[in-house]
mmCIF file of C-alpha atoms in Angstrom:
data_model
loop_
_atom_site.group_PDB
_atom_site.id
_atom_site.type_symbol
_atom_site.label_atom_id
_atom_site.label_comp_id
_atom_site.label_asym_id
_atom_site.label_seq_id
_atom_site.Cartn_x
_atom_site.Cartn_y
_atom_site.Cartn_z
ATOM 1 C CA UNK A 1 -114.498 -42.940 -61.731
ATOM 2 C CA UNK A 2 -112.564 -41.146 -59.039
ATOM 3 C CA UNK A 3 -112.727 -43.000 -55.536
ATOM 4 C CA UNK A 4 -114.526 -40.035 -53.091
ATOM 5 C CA UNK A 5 -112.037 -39.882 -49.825
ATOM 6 C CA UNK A 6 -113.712 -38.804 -46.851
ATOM 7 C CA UNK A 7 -110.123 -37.453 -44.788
ATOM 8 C CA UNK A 8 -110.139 -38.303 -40.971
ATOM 9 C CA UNK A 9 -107.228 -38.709 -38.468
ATOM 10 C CA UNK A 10 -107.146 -40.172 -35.155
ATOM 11 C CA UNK A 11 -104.551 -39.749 -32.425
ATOM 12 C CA UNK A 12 -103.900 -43.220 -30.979
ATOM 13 C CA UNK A 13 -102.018 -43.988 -27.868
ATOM 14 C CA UNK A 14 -100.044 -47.143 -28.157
ATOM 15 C CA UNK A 15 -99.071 -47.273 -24.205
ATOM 16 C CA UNK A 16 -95.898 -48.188 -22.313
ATOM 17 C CA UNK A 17 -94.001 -50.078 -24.815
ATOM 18 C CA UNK A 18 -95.290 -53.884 -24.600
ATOM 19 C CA UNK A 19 -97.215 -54.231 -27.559
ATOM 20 C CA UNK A 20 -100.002 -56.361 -25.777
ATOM 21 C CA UNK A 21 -100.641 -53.276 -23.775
ATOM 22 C CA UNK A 22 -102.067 -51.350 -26.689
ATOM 23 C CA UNK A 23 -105.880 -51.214 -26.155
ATOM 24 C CA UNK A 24 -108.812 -53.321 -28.147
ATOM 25 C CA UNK A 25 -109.893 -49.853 -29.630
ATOM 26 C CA UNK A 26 -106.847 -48.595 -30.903
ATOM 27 C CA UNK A 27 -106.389 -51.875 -32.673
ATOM 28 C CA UNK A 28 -109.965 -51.581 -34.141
ATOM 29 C CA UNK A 29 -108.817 -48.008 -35.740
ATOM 30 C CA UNK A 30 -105.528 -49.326 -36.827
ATOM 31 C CA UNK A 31 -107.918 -51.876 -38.828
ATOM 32 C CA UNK A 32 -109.505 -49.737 -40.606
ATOM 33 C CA UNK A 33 -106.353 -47.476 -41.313
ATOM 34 C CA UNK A 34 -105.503 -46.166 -44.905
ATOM 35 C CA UNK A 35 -102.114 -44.869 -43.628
ATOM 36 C CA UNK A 36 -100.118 -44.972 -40.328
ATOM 37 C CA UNK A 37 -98.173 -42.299 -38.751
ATOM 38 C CA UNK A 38 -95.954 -43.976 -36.116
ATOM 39 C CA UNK A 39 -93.291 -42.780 -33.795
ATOM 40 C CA UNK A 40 -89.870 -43.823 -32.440
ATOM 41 C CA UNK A 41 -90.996 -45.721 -29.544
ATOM 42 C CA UNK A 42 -93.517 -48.045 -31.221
ATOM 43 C CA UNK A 43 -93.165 -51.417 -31.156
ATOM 44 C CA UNK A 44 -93.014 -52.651 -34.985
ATOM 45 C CA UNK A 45 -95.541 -55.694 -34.585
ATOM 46 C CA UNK A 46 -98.392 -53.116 -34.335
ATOM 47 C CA UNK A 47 -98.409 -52.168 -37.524
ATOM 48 C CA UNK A 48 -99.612 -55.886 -38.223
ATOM 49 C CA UNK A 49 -102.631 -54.565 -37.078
ATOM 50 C CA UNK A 50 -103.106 -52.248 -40.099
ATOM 51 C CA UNK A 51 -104.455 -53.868 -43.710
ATOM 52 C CA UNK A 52 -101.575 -54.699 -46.091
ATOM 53 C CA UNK A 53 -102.663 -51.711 -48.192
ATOM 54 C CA UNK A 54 -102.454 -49.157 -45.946
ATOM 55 C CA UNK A 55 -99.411 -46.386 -45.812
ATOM 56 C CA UNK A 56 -96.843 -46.817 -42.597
ATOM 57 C CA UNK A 57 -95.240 -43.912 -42.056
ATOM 58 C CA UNK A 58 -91.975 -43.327 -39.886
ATOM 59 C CA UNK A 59 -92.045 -40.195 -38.286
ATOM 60 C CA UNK A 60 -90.572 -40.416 -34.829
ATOM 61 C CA UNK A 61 -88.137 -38.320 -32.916
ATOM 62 C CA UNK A 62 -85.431 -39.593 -30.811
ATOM 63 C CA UNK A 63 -82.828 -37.212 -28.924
ATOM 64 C CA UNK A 64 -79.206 -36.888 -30.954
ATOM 65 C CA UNK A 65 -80.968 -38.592 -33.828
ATOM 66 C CA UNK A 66 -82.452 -37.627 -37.219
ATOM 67 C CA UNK A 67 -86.337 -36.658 -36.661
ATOM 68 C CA UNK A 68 -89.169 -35.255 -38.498
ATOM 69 C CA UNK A 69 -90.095 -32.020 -36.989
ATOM 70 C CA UNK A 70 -93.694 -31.599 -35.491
ATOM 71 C CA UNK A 71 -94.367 -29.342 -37.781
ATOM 72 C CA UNK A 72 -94.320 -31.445 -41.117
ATOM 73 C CA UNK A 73 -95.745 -34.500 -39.122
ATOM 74 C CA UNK A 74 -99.021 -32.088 -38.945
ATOM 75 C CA UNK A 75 -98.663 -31.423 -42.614
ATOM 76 C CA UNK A 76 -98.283 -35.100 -43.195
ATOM 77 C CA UNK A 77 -101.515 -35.354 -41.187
ATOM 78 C CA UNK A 78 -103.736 -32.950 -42.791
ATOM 79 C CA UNK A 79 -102.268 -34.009 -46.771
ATOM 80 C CA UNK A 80 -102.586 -37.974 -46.418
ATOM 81 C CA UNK A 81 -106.284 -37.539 -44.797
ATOM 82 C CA UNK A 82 -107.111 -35.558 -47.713
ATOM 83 C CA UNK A 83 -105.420 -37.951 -50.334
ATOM 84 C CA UNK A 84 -106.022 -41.500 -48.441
ATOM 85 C CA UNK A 85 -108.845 -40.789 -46.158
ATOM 86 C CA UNK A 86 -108.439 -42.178 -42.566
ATOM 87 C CA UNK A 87 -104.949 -41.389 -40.821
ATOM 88 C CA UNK A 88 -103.779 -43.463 -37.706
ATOM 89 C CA UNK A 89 -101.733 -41.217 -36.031
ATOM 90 C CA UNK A 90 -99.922 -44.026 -33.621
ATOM 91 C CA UNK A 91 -98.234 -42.335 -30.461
ATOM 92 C CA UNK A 92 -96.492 -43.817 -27.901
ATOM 93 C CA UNK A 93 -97.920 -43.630 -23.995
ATOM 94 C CA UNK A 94 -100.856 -41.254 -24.073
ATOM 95 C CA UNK A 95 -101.305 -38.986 -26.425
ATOM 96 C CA UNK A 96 -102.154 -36.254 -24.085
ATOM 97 C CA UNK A 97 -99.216 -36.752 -21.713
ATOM 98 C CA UNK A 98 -96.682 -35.260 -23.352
ATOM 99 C CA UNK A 99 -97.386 -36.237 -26.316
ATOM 100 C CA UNK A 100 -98.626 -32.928 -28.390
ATOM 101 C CA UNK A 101 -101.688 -34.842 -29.141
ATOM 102 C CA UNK A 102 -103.493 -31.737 -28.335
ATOM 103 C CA UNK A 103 -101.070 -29.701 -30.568
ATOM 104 C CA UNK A 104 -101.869 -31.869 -33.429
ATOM 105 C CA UNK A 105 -105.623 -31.950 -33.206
ATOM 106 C CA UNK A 106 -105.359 -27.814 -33.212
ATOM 107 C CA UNK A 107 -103.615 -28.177 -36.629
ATOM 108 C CA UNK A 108 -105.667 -30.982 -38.443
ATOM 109 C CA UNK A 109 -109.398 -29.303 -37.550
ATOM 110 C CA UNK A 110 -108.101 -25.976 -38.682
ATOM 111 C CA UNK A 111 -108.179 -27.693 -42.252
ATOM 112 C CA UNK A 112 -111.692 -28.989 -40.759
ATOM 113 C CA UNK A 113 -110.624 -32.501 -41.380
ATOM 114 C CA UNK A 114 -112.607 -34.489 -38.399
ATOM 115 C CA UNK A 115 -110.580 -35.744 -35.741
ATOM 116 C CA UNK A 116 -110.792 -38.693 -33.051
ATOM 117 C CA UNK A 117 -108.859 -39.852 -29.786
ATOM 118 C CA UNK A 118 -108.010 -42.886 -28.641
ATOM 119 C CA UNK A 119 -106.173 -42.673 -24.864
ATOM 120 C CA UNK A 120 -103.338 -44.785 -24.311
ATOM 121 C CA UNK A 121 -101.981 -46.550 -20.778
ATOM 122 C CA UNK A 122 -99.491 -43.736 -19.928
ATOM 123 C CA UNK A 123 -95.934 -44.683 -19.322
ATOM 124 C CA UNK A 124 -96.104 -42.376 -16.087
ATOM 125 C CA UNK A 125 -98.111 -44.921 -14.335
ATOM 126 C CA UNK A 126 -97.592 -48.523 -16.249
ATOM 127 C CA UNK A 127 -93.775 -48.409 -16.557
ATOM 128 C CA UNK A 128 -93.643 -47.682 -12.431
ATOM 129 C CA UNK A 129 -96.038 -50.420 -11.745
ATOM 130 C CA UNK A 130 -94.270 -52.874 -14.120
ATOM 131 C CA UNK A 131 -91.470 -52.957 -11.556
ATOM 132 C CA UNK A 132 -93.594 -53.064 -8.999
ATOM 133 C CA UNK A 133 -93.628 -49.668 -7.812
ATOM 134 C CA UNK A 134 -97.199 -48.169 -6.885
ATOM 135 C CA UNK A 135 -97.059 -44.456 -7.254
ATOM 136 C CA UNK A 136 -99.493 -44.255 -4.228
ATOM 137 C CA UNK A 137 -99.744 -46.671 -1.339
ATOM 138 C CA UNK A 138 -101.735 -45.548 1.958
ATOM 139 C CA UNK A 139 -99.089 -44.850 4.392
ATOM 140 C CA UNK A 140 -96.714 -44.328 2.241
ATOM 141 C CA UNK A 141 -97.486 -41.502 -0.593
ATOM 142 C CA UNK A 142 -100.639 -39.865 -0.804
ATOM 143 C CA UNK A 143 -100.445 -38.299 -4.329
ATOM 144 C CA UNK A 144 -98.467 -38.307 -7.171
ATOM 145 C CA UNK A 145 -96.848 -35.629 -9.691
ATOM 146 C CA UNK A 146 -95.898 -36.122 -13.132
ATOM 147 C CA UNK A 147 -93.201 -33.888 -14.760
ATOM 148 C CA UNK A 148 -91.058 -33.201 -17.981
ATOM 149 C CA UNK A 149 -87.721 -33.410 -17.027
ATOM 150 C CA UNK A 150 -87.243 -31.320 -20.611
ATOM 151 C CA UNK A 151 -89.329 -28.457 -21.222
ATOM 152 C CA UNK A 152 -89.716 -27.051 -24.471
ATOM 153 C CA UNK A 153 -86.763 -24.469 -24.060
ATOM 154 C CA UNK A 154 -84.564 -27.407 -22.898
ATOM 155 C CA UNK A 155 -84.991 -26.923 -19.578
ATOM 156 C CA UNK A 156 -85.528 -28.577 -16.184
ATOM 157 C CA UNK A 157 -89.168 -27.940 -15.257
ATOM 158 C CA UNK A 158 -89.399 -25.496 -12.710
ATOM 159 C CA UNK A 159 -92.400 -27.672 -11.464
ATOM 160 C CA UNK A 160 -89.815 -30.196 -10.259
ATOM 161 C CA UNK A 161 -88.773 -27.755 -7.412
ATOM 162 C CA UNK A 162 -92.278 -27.871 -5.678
ATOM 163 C CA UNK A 163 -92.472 -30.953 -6.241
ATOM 164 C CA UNK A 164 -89.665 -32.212 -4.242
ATOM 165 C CA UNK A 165 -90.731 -30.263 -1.553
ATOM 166 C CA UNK A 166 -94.158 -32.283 -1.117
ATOM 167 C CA UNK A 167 -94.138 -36.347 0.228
ATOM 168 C CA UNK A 168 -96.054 -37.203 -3.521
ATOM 169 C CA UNK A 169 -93.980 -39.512 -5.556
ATOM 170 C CA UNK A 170 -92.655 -37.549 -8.238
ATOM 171 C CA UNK A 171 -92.529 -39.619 -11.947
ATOM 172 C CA UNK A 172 -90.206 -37.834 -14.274
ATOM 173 C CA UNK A 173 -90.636 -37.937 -17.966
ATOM 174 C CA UNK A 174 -87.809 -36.824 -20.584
ATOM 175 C CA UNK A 175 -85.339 -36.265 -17.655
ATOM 176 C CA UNK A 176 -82.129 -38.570 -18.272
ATOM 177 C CA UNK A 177 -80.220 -36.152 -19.278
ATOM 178 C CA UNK A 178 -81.095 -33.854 -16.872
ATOM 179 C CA UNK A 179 -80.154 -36.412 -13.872
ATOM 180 C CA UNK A 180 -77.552 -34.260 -12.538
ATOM 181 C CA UNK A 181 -79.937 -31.173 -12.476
ATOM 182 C CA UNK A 182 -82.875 -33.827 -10.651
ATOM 183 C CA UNK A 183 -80.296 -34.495 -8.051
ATOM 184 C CA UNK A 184 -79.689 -30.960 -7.382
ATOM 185 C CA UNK A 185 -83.072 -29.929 -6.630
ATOM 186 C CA UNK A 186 -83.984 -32.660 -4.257
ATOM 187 C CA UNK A 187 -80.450 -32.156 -1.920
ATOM 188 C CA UNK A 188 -81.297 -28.401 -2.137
ATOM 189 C CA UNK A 189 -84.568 -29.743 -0.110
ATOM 190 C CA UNK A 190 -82.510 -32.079 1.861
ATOM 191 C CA UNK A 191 -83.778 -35.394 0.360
ATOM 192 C CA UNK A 192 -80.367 -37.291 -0.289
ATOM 193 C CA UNK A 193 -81.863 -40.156 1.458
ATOM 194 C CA UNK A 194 -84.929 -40.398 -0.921
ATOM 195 C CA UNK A 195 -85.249 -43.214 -3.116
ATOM 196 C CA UNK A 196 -84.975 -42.783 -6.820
ATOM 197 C CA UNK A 197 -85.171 -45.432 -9.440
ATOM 198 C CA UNK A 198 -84.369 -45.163 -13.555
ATOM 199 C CA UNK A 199 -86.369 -47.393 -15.520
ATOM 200 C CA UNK A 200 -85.006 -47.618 -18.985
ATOM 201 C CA UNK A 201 -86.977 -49.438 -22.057
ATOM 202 C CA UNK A 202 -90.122 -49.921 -19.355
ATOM 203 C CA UNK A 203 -92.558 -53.068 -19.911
ATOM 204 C CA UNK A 204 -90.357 -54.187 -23.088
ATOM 205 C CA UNK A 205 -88.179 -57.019 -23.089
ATOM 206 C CA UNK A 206 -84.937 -54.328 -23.165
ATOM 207 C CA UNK A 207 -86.012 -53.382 -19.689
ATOM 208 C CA UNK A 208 -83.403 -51.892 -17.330
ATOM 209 C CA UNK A 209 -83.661 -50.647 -13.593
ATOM 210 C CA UNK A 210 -80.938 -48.474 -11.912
ATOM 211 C CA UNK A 211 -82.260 -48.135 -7.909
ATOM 212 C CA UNK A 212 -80.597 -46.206 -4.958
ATOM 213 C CA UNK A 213 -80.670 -42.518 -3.557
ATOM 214 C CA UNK A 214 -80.268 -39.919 -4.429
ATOM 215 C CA UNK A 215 -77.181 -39.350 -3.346
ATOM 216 C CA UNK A 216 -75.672 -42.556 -5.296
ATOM 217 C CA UNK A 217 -78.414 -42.722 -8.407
ATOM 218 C CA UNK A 218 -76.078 -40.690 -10.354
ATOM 219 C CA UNK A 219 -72.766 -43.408 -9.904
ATOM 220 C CA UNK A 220 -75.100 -45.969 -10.274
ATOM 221 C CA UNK A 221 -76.343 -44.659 -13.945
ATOM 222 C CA UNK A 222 -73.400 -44.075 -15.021
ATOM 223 C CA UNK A 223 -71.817 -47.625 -13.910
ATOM 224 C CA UNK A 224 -75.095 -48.988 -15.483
ATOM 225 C CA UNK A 225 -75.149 -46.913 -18.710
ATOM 226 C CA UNK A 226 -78.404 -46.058 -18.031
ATOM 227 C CA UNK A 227 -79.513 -44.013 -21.266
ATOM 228 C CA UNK A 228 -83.381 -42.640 -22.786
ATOM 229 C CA UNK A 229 -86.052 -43.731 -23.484
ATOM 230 C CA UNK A 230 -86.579 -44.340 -19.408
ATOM 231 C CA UNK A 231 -88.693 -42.682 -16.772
ATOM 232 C CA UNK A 232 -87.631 -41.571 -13.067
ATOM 233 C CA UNK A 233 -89.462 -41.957 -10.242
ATOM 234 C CA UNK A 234 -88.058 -40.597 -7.054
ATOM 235 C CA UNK A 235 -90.312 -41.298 -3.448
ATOM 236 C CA UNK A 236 -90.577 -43.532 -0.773
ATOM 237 C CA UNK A 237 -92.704 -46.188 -2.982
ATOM 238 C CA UNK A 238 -89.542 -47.019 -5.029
ATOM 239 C CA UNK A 239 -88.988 -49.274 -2.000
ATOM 240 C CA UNK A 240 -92.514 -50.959 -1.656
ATOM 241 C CA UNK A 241 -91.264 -53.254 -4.958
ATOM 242 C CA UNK A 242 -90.832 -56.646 -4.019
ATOM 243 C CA UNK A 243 -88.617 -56.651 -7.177
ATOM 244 C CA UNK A 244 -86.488 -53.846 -5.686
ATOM 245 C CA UNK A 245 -86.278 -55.353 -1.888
ATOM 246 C CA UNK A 246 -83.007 -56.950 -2.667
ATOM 247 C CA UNK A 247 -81.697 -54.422 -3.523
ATOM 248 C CA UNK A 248 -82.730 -51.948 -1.010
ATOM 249 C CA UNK A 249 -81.426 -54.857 1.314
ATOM 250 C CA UNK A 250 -77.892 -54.962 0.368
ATOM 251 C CA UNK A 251 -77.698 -51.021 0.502
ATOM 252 C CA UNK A 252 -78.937 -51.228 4.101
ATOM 253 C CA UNK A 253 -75.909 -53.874 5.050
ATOM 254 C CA UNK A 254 -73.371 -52.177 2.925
ATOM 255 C CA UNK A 255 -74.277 -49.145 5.042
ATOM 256 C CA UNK A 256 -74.156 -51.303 8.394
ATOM 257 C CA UNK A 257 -70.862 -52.527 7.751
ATOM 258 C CA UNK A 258 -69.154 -48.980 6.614
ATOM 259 C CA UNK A 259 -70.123 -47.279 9.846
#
């Protein structure tokens, strides 16, 4: 007797990185997974969380490396459902921070296969407050912006430009490559002075931080080989983190003693 499948995927943030920061309901849907899709950034001890039987799935995408294109990940989608029955669909961050969660759910209803979403703890926010940067703090920065350093065609987001003309922190997603270009814009504005820091491989235990200016964060990556996955944040909260002090500290002396 043929087993009826009843096909159903749901998008699941994982969040930041640290695998304990995954929440209690996207573990409960990875329980009850048939097969997982998982990306690049996921930490490997999740898919524990999935029966034995189910399907796990590689189909992440890292810059300069071999990737599955988002098209056949939405194929994958839409043909496992139908042949397994429930997809996990295991994202890092948020799904809807750019993460084409929303892209993905398009594609999978238009087969009218049922879909569900469970949010993840964006790295925008967690990754800055893991090193003890707030990306608001009364007094200090009122608001915050959150921007792709790589668009779609490649490109610096022409968001960045307003937003380095406002006092919000900006966080910067997708932009280590595009340092250079980040630099630019905020000297255009006259904001060498502003601080900047690079968090690489936020909340995991490969965690890097690269703090300064910007008119020194660029020597400083480079000395630190700073590389992706990381996240930018640029503001005056990059100095409110008692786990940055020191070295905001020894810039202030070093500057003392050159003039």
């Amino acid at each position: 007797m043929r087993t009826i499948v009843n096909p159903k995927v749901t998008l699941v943030g994982a969040g930041p990185g640290d695998p304990e920061l995954i929440t209690l309901k996207a573990i409960l849907a990875l329980n009850n997974a048939d097969v997982v899709l998982y990306d690049a950034l996921i930490d490997p001890v999740l898919l524990n969380h999935a029966p034995d039987t189910a399907l796990k799935i590689f189909v992440g995408k890292r810059v300069g490396k071999h990737s599955t294109p988002q098209e056949d990940t939405n194929q994958l989608c839409v043909s496992l459902a139908k042949k397994h029955g429930h997809v996990v669909r295991l994202k890092g961050g948020d799904p809807f921070v750019f993460g084409r969660g929303a892209e993905e759910i398009e594609y999978i209803e238009a087969f009218g296969i049922p879909t569900a979403l469970i949010p993840g703890i964006t790295s925008a926010i967690a990754v800055p407050a893991s090193a003890g940067i707030p990306v608001t703090k009364r007094g200090v920065s009122e608001s915050f912006w959150v921007v792709t350093g790589t668009t779609s065609s490649g490109e610096l987001s022409k968001d960045l430009a307003l937003a380095a003309q406002s006092t919000a922190t900006v966080v910067i997603l997708m932009g280590t490559k595009k340092l250079a270009e980040i630099v630019k814009v905020y000297q255009q504005f006259g904001k060498s002075d502003l601080p900047i820091a690079i968090i690489q491989s936020g909340t995991t235990n490969e965690e890097k931080i690269v703090a300064g200016y910007i008119s020194d964060i660029e020597c400083k990556a480079i000395e630190a080989q700073a590389e992706a996955p990381a996240i930018i944040i640029v503001g005056e909260v990059v100095k409110e983190s008692v786990k940055l002090a020191e070295v905001y500290r020894e810039i202030v002396l070093i500057s003392r003693q050159s003039q």
